[in-house]
Amino acid sequence: MSDSPAPAPLPTVNREWHLLSRPVGAPKAEDFALVESAVPQPREGQVLVRNLYASVDPYMRGRMSDAKSYVAPFELGKVMQAGAVGEVIASNAEGLSVGDHVLHFLGWREYAAVNAKDAVKVDPEAAPLSTYLGVLGMTGLTAYAGLLRTASFKEGDTVFVSGAAGAVGGQVGQIAKLKGASRVIGSAGSDDKVKLLVEEYGFDAAFNYKDGSVSEQLRKAAPDGIDVYFDNVGGDHLEAAIGSLNLHGRIAICGMISVYNNTEPAPGPKNLARLIATRGRIEGFLVSDHYDLQPQFVQEVGAWVRSGELKYRETVVEGIDNNLEAFFGVLRGDNTGKMIVKY
C-alpha cells in the first residue's frame, strides 16, 4: 500500500461575475452580480484552474454593449470573460499537470474549466505571475505591436502617448526610448502620474491634461511637432495630435477611453483636413492581429524587464468581491500601470 497522502478534495462552490443588464452611459453596480455556482468538472481535454490573478481592461466596456463590434458581446445572465493566470488543480488533458500555472481567458471567476489548447503554460520562476497579464502579456504586446508595426516607429521619431501612465501607454513610451526616439511626451491625469512618467519611465516631457488645453500643452512639450501619436484616449487628445503632426506622421489608434461611456456619438476631430498637408496616416489596430510578434516580443521585452531597463507598475486590488470596483477604477483612470485583481 502507498503511504502517499490522498489528494485534497476539490472545491465545490465557485463565485463568478455576471452581467445582468447592458449599461447605458457609465456602468453601475446594479448592472452586475457576483453569483455562486458549482465548480465545473474538467471534461476530456480540459483542466480545472484556480484563478490567482484576473485582468481588468478598458475594452471590456465595449463588450457590455450589444452593438456590432470586432468581438462578441458578453451574454446577459452569464459570466464575463477576461484574462487570468491560475494554477491547475485537476487535469483531464495531456501536457498539463496539477501544479502547472497557465494563462487563459476565463477570468472574473474563482475556478474555470479551461480547454488545454486555449491555455498557455507560464513559468512563475521566470517572472511574477501577474506580469503575464500586463508587461509580458496582452497589454505589453499591444504596446509593442502598435508602436513598432502599426505606427511604423523609426529611430529619431518624436512620440506622443496619451494615457501614458496606463498599462499600455507606459510601455509604449519606454519602448520608444529604448528604440532610439529623439523625444517622448506623455499625458496623464494627475501630477503624481506625470512625475512617474518623467522620473521613473524616462519620458522627456509629460503633462497633466486636466491643467488646460491639451493642444497648447502638447505644443509646449513638442515645439518641433510629433512624428508618432499612440492614442489611448481619443477626443481632444487626438485633435491635439493631428494639430502637432509632422510631415508623414503616423497615428496608431489603440483605444478611446474618453468616449466609452458616451450615449451619443462623439464628434470627430475638427482638423482632419490637416492630414492632407502632412500626408499623415491614422490606423486602428487590434492586438489579436499581431500574435505573430509574440515570440519576438517576449524575447526582447522580457530581457528589458529582467535588466531593469523597462519599468512597470501594477495596481493590485485584493479579492474577487472587489473585481467590479477595480473595473470602475480603470474607467476613472485610478490605476497606475496594469489593473489586476488578486484572488
Short mmCIF file of C-alpha atoms in Angstrom, two decimals:
data_model
loop_
_atom_site.label_atom_id
_atom_site.label_comp_id
_atom_site.label_asym_id
_atom_site.label_seq_id
_atom_site.Cartn_x
_atom_site.Cartn_y
_atom_site.Cartn_z
CA MET A 1 0.00 0.00 0.00
CA SER A 2 1.15 3.55 -0.72
CA ASP A 3 1.82 5.92 2.16
CA SER A 4 1.29 8.98 -0.01
CA PRO A 5 -1.50 11.23 1.25
CA ALA A 6 -4.81 11.27 -0.60
CA PRO A 7 -5.28 14.29 -2.84
CA ALA A 8 -7.19 17.16 -1.27
CA PRO A 9 -10.86 17.21 -2.25
CA LEU A 10 -11.72 19.67 -4.99
CA PRO A 11 -13.76 22.73 -4.04
CA THR A 12 -17.47 22.65 -4.83
CA VAL A 13 -18.56 26.33 -4.71
CA ASN A 14 -17.46 28.84 -7.32
CA ARG A 15 -18.06 32.61 -7.44
CA GLU A 16 -18.28 34.46 -10.74
CA TRP A 17 -19.28 37.89 -12.04
CA HIS A 18 -22.34 38.04 -14.30
CA LEU A 19 -23.58 40.89 -16.49
CA LEU A 20 -27.25 41.45 -15.66
CA SER A 21 -28.07 44.41 -17.91
CA ARG A 22 -26.33 46.42 -20.61
CA PRO A 23 -25.03 49.70 -19.13
CA VAL A 24 -26.30 52.98 -20.53
CA GLY A 25 -23.58 55.58 -20.05
CA ALA A 26 -21.30 54.81 -17.11
CA PRO A 27 -21.73 51.23 -15.81
CA LYS A 28 -23.45 50.91 -12.42
CA ALA A 29 -23.18 48.26 -9.72
CA GLU A 30 -26.73 47.07 -10.38
CA ASP A 31 -25.71 46.07 -13.92
CA PHE A 32 -23.66 43.21 -12.41
CA ALA A 33 -23.89 40.45 -9.81
CA LEU A 34 -21.41 38.20 -8.01
CA VAL A 35 -23.07 34.79 -8.33
CA GLU A 36 -22.37 31.43 -6.69
CA SER A 37 -22.22 28.38 -8.96
CA ALA A 38 -20.92 24.84 -8.86
CA VAL A 39 -17.23 24.37 -9.58
CA PRO A 40 -17.09 22.89 -13.11
CA GLN A 41 -15.58 19.48 -13.72
CA PRO A 42 -12.90 19.33 -16.42
CA ARG A 43 -14.06 17.34 -19.45
CA GLU A 44 -11.76 15.46 -21.79
CA GLY A 45 -9.06 17.86 -22.99
CA GLN A 46 -9.69 20.35 -20.17
CA VAL A 47 -8.01 21.41 -16.93
CA LEU A 48 -9.59 22.91 -13.82
CA VAL A 49 -7.80 26.13 -12.90
CA ARG A 50 -7.91 28.00 -9.61
CA ASN A 51 -7.52 31.59 -10.73
CA LEU A 52 -4.89 33.59 -8.85
CA TYR A 53 -4.92 36.88 -10.80
CA ALA A 54 -7.54 38.36 -13.12
CA SER A 55 -7.15 41.16 -15.63
CA VAL A 56 -9.27 44.32 -15.70
CA ASP A 57 -9.25 46.12 -19.05
CA PRO A 58 -11.00 49.16 -20.55
CA TYR A 59 -12.07 47.26 -23.70
CA MET A 60 -14.42 45.18 -21.53
CA ARG A 61 -16.75 48.19 -21.50
CA GLY A 62 -17.34 47.69 -25.23
CA ARG A 63 -18.30 44.03 -24.75
CA MET A 64 -21.02 45.10 -22.32
CA SER A 65 -22.84 46.68 -25.27
CA ASP A 66 -24.67 44.63 -27.88
CA ALA A 67 -23.53 46.93 -30.69
CA LYS A 68 -21.84 45.16 -33.59
CA SER A 69 -18.11 45.06 -32.92
CA TYR A 70 -14.94 43.07 -33.53
CA VAL A 71 -15.74 40.67 -30.69
CA ALA A 72 -18.98 39.13 -29.44
CA PRO A 73 -20.72 40.98 -26.59
CA PHE A 74 -20.93 39.49 -23.12
CA GLU A 75 -24.14 37.48 -22.72
CA LEU A 76 -26.66 38.71 -20.17
CA GLY A 77 -27.03 36.49 -17.14
CA LYS A 78 -23.77 34.71 -17.82
CA VAL A 79 -20.22 35.01 -16.52
CA MET A 80 -17.98 37.55 -18.26
CA GLN A 81 -14.54 36.72 -19.65
CA ALA A 82 -11.15 38.30 -19.06
CA GLY A 83 -7.52 37.30 -18.95
CA ALA A 84 -6.41 35.31 -15.92
CA VAL A 85 -3.47 33.38 -14.55
CA GLY A 86 -4.05 30.41 -12.29
CA GLU A 87 -2.90 27.05 -11.01
CA VAL A 88 -4.07 23.74 -12.45
CA ILE A 89 -5.78 21.79 -9.64
CA ALA A 90 -7.20 18.95 -11.78
CA SER A 91 -6.23 17.81 -15.27
CA ASN A 92 -8.05 15.78 -17.88
CA ALA A 93 -5.65 16.77 -20.65
CA GLU A 94 -2.25 15.71 -21.89
CA GLY A 95 0.59 18.20 -21.47
CA LEU A 96 -0.75 19.99 -18.40
CA SER A 97 -0.43 18.62 -14.88
CA VAL A 98 -1.69 19.54 -11.44
CA GLY A 99 0.55 22.32 -10.12
CA ASP A 100 1.24 23.89 -13.51
CA HIS A 101 0.45 27.57 -13.95
CA VAL A 102 -1.44 28.75 -17.03
CA LEU A 103 -2.57 31.94 -18.73
CA HIS A 104 -6.09 31.77 -20.17
CA PHE A 105 -9.16 33.88 -20.88
CA LEU A 106 -11.73 32.72 -18.31
CA GLY A 107 -11.19 35.27 -15.56
CA TRP A 108 -13.72 37.07 -13.34
CA ARG A 109 -14.44 33.73 -11.66
CA GLU A 110 -12.61 31.79 -8.97
CA TYR A 111 -12.44 28.44 -10.82
CA ALA A 112 -12.52 27.75 -14.55
CA ALA A 113 -12.62 24.62 -16.71
CA VAL A 114 -10.23 25.61 -19.49
CA ASN A 115 -9.60 23.84 -22.77
CA ALA A 116 -5.94 22.83 -22.72
CA LYS A 117 -5.50 24.17 -26.27
CA ASP A 118 -6.59 27.62 -25.01
CA ALA A 119 -4.21 27.64 -22.04
CA VAL A 120 -0.62 28.87 -22.19
CA LYS A 121 1.76 27.43 -19.64
CA VAL A 122 3.74 30.12 -17.81
CA ASP A 123 6.73 29.94 -15.50
CA PRO A 124 6.40 31.65 -12.09
CA GLU A 125 10.17 31.35 -11.68
CA ALA A 126 10.89 33.39 -14.82
CA ALA A 127 8.64 36.32 -13.88
CA PRO A 128 5.93 37.11 -11.32
CA LEU A 129 2.64 35.55 -12.38
CA SER A 130 0.87 38.90 -12.57
CA THR A 131 3.25 40.15 -15.27
CA TYR A 132 1.81 37.63 -17.74
CA LEU A 133 -1.37 39.74 -17.70
CA GLY A 134 0.47 43.02 -18.13
CA VAL A 135 4.02 43.89 -19.08
CA LEU A 136 4.69 40.43 -20.59
CA GLY A 137 1.09 39.78 -21.61
CA MET A 138 -1.58 41.17 -23.90
CA THR A 139 -1.12 44.79 -22.82
CA GLY A 140 2.63 44.60 -23.40
CA LEU A 141 2.19 43.07 -26.84
CA THR A 142 -0.38 45.78 -27.62
CA ALA A 143 2.22 48.46 -26.89
CA TYR A 144 4.92 46.65 -28.85
CA ALA A 145 2.85 45.90 -31.96
CA GLY A 146 1.05 49.24 -32.02
CA LEU A 147 4.22 51.29 -31.83
CA LEU A 148 6.59 49.25 -33.96
CA ARG A 149 4.24 47.85 -36.60
CA THR A 150 1.08 49.99 -36.80
CA ALA A 151 2.81 53.33 -36.17
CA SER A 152 5.92 52.26 -38.12
CA PHE A 153 8.19 53.78 -35.45
CA LYS A 154 11.72 54.56 -36.54
CA GLU A 155 14.78 55.80 -34.71
CA GLY A 156 14.77 59.56 -34.22
CA ASP A 157 10.97 59.92 -34.10
CA THR A 158 9.25 62.23 -31.64
CA VAL A 159 6.47 60.24 -29.98
CA PHE A 160 3.38 61.39 -28.07
CA VAL A 161 1.44 58.90 -25.93
CA SER A 162 -1.91 59.58 -24.27
CA GLY A 163 -2.96 57.65 -21.19
CA ALA A 164 0.77 57.27 -20.72
CA ALA A 165 0.67 56.06 -17.11
CA GLY A 166 -1.62 53.18 -18.02
CA ALA A 167 -0.54 49.62 -18.67
CA VAL A 168 -0.13 50.09 -22.43
CA GLY A 169 0.93 53.74 -22.56
CA GLY A 170 3.77 53.43 -20.08
CA GLN A 171 5.29 50.62 -22.10
CA VAL A 172 4.88 52.45 -25.42
CA GLY A 173 6.93 55.41 -24.20
CA GLN A 174 9.68 53.26 -22.74
CA ILE A 175 9.95 51.05 -25.82
CA ALA A 176 10.20 54.18 -27.97
CA LYS A 177 13.07 55.47 -25.81
CA LEU A 178 14.84 52.11 -25.87
CA LYS A 179 14.47 52.02 -29.67
CA GLY A 180 16.03 55.47 -30.14
CA ALA A 181 13.22 58.04 -30.10
CA SER A 182 14.53 61.58 -30.10
CA ARG A 183 11.78 62.75 -27.74
CA VAL A 184 8.87 61.06 -25.92
CA ILE A 185 5.96 63.02 -24.45
CA GLY A 186 3.13 61.60 -22.34
CA SER A 187 -0.17 62.85 -21.00
CA ALA A 188 -1.74 61.63 -17.77
CA GLY A 189 -4.48 62.62 -15.36
CA SER A 190 -2.58 63.53 -12.20
CA ASP A 191 0.61 65.27 -11.13
CA ASP A 192 1.85 62.06 -9.50
CA LYS A 193 1.46 60.20 -12.78
CA VAL A 194 3.28 62.98 -14.65
CA LYS A 195 6.14 62.68 -12.16
CA LEU A 196 6.21 58.89 -12.65
CA LEU A 197 6.47 59.27 -16.42
CA VAL A 198 9.44 61.61 -16.29
CA GLU A 199 11.33 60.38 -13.23
CA GLU A 200 10.82 56.61 -13.46
CA TYR A 201 9.78 55.77 -17.01
CA GLY A 202 12.24 58.18 -18.64
CA PHE A 203 9.83 60.28 -20.72
CA ASP A 204 11.38 63.55 -21.88
CA ALA A 205 8.26 65.52 -21.01
CA ALA A 206 4.79 64.91 -19.64
CA PHE A 207 1.74 66.97 -18.73
CA ASN A 208 -1.50 66.71 -16.77
CA TYR A 209 -4.31 67.02 -19.30
CA LYS A 210 -6.55 68.45 -16.57
CA ASP A 211 -4.30 71.52 -16.28
CA GLY A 212 -5.50 73.14 -19.51
CA SER A 213 -5.76 72.79 -23.27
CA VAL A 214 -4.19 69.55 -24.46
CA SER A 215 -3.23 71.20 -27.77
CA GLU A 216 -1.40 74.03 -26.02
CA GLN A 217 0.37 71.73 -23.57
CA LEU A 218 1.44 69.40 -26.39
CA ARG A 219 2.81 72.27 -28.50
CA LYS A 220 4.84 73.43 -25.50
CA ALA A 221 6.17 69.91 -24.82
CA ALA A 222 6.90 69.24 -28.52
CA PRO A 223 7.66 72.58 -30.17
CA ASP A 224 9.03 70.85 -33.25
CA GLY A 225 5.95 68.66 -33.66
CA ILE A 226 5.45 64.91 -33.36
CA ASP A 227 6.08 62.03 -35.74
CA VAL A 228 4.06 59.36 -33.93
CA TYR A 229 0.95 59.54 -31.77
CA PHE A 230 -0.18 56.46 -29.83
CA ASP A 231 -3.82 57.05 -28.91
CA ASN A 232 -5.41 55.53 -25.82
CA VAL A 233 -7.82 58.39 -25.14
CA GLY A 234 -9.34 59.91 -28.28
CA GLY A 235 -11.27 63.19 -28.10
CA ASP A 236 -9.23 66.32 -27.54
CA HIS A 237 -6.00 64.29 -27.42
CA LEU A 238 -6.49 63.03 -30.96
CA GLU A 239 -7.30 66.50 -32.21
CA ALA A 240 -4.22 67.90 -30.48
CA ALA A 241 -2.02 65.21 -32.04
CA ILE A 242 -3.30 65.93 -35.53
CA GLY A 243 -2.54 69.61 -34.91
CA SER A 244 1.08 68.82 -34.00
CA LEU A 245 1.70 66.09 -36.57
CA ASN A 246 4.81 66.45 -38.72
CA LEU A 247 5.14 65.55 -42.38
CA HIS A 248 4.37 61.83 -42.89
CA GLY A 249 3.33 61.50 -39.24
CA ARG A 250 1.59 58.31 -38.09
CA ILE A 251 -1.22 57.84 -35.57
CA ALA A 252 -1.98 54.41 -34.10
CA ILE A 253 -5.44 54.14 -32.54
CA CYS A 254 -5.32 51.65 -29.68
CA GLY A 255 -8.26 52.88 -27.59
CA MET A 256 -10.50 55.86 -26.93
CA ILE A 257 -11.38 55.60 -23.26
CA SER A 258 -12.74 59.16 -23.19
CA VAL A 259 -15.78 58.11 -25.25
CA TYR A 260 -16.52 54.59 -23.97
CA ASN A 261 -19.41 55.70 -21.73
CA ASN A 262 -20.91 58.17 -24.21
CA THR A 263 -24.59 57.65 -25.03
CA GLU A 264 -24.32 59.73 -28.23
CA PRO A 265 -21.61 59.51 -30.92
CA ALA A 266 -18.62 61.68 -30.04
CA PRO A 267 -17.77 64.42 -32.55
CA GLY A 268 -14.71 63.75 -34.65
CA PRO A 269 -11.59 65.93 -34.72
CA LYS A 270 -12.26 69.31 -36.35
CA ASN A 271 -8.83 69.41 -38.01
CA LEU A 272 -8.79 66.17 -40.04
CA ALA A 273 -8.09 68.19 -43.20
CA ARG A 274 -4.60 68.82 -41.83
CA LEU A 275 -3.77 65.20 -42.69
CA ILE A 276 -3.78 66.23 -46.35
CA ALA A 277 -0.98 68.75 -45.89
CA THR A 278 1.05 66.49 -43.59
CA ARG A 279 0.31 63.32 -45.62
CA GLY A 280 -0.45 61.89 -42.19
CA ARG A 281 -1.85 58.43 -41.55
CA ILE A 282 -4.33 57.21 -38.92
CA GLU A 283 -4.71 53.47 -38.41
CA GLY A 284 -6.62 51.50 -35.81
CA PHE A 285 -5.37 48.11 -34.67
CA LEU A 286 -6.21 45.09 -32.52
CA VAL A 287 -3.55 43.11 -30.72
CA SER A 288 -5.19 39.89 -31.94
CA ASP A 289 -3.93 40.67 -35.46
CA HIS A 290 -0.32 40.68 -34.28
CA TYR A 291 0.19 37.48 -32.29
CA ASP A 292 2.91 36.51 -34.79
CA LEU A 293 5.08 39.06 -32.95
CA GLN A 294 4.65 37.24 -29.61
CA PRO A 295 7.96 35.29 -29.61
CA GLN A 296 9.96 38.36 -30.65
CA PHE A 297 8.09 40.48 -28.09
CA VAL A 298 8.67 38.09 -25.18
CA GLN A 299 12.36 37.75 -26.02
CA GLU A 300 13.06 41.47 -26.41
CA VAL A 301 10.79 42.93 -23.74
CA GLY A 302 11.47 40.09 -21.30
CA ALA A 303 15.17 40.93 -21.48
CA TRP A 304 14.45 44.63 -20.81
CA VAL A 305 12.29 43.75 -17.81
CA ARG A 306 14.93 41.42 -16.37
CA SER A 307 17.68 44.00 -16.84
CA GLY A 308 15.58 46.75 -15.27
CA GLU A 309 15.73 48.87 -18.43
CA LEU A 310 11.94 48.72 -18.76
CA LYS A 311 9.98 49.63 -15.64
CA TYR A 312 6.40 48.69 -14.95
CA ARG A 313 3.76 49.35 -12.34
CA GLU A 314 0.74 47.33 -11.27
CA THR A 315 -2.32 48.41 -9.34
CA VAL A 316 -3.39 45.28 -7.46
CA VAL A 317 -6.84 45.03 -5.88
CA GLU A 318 -7.43 42.20 -3.40
CA GLY A 319 -10.36 39.80 -3.70
CA ILE A 320 -12.94 38.82 -6.29
CA ASP A 321 -15.50 40.81 -4.28
CA ASN A 322 -13.68 43.96 -5.44
CA ASN A 323 -13.44 42.98 -9.13
CA LEU A 324 -16.21 45.38 -10.12
CA GLU A 325 -14.78 48.34 -8.23
CA ALA A 326 -11.43 47.68 -9.91
CA PHE A 327 -13.17 47.88 -13.30
CA PHE A 328 -14.88 51.14 -12.38
CA GLY A 329 -11.46 52.41 -11.26
CA VAL A 330 -9.93 51.69 -14.68
CA LEU A 331 -12.67 53.70 -16.39
CA ARG A 332 -11.98 56.58 -13.97
CA GLY A 333 -8.21 56.33 -14.50
CA ASP A 334 -7.50 55.36 -10.89
CA ASN A 335 -4.85 52.82 -11.85
CA THR A 336 -1.17 53.36 -12.42
CA GLY A 337 0.04 50.69 -14.82
CA LYS A 338 -1.88 47.44 -15.18
CA MET A 339 -5.02 46.93 -13.08
CA ILE A 340 -5.09 43.42 -11.66
CA VAL A 341 -7.30 41.65 -9.14
CA LYS A 342 -5.64 39.10 -6.87
CA TYR A 343 -7.96 36.27 -5.87
#
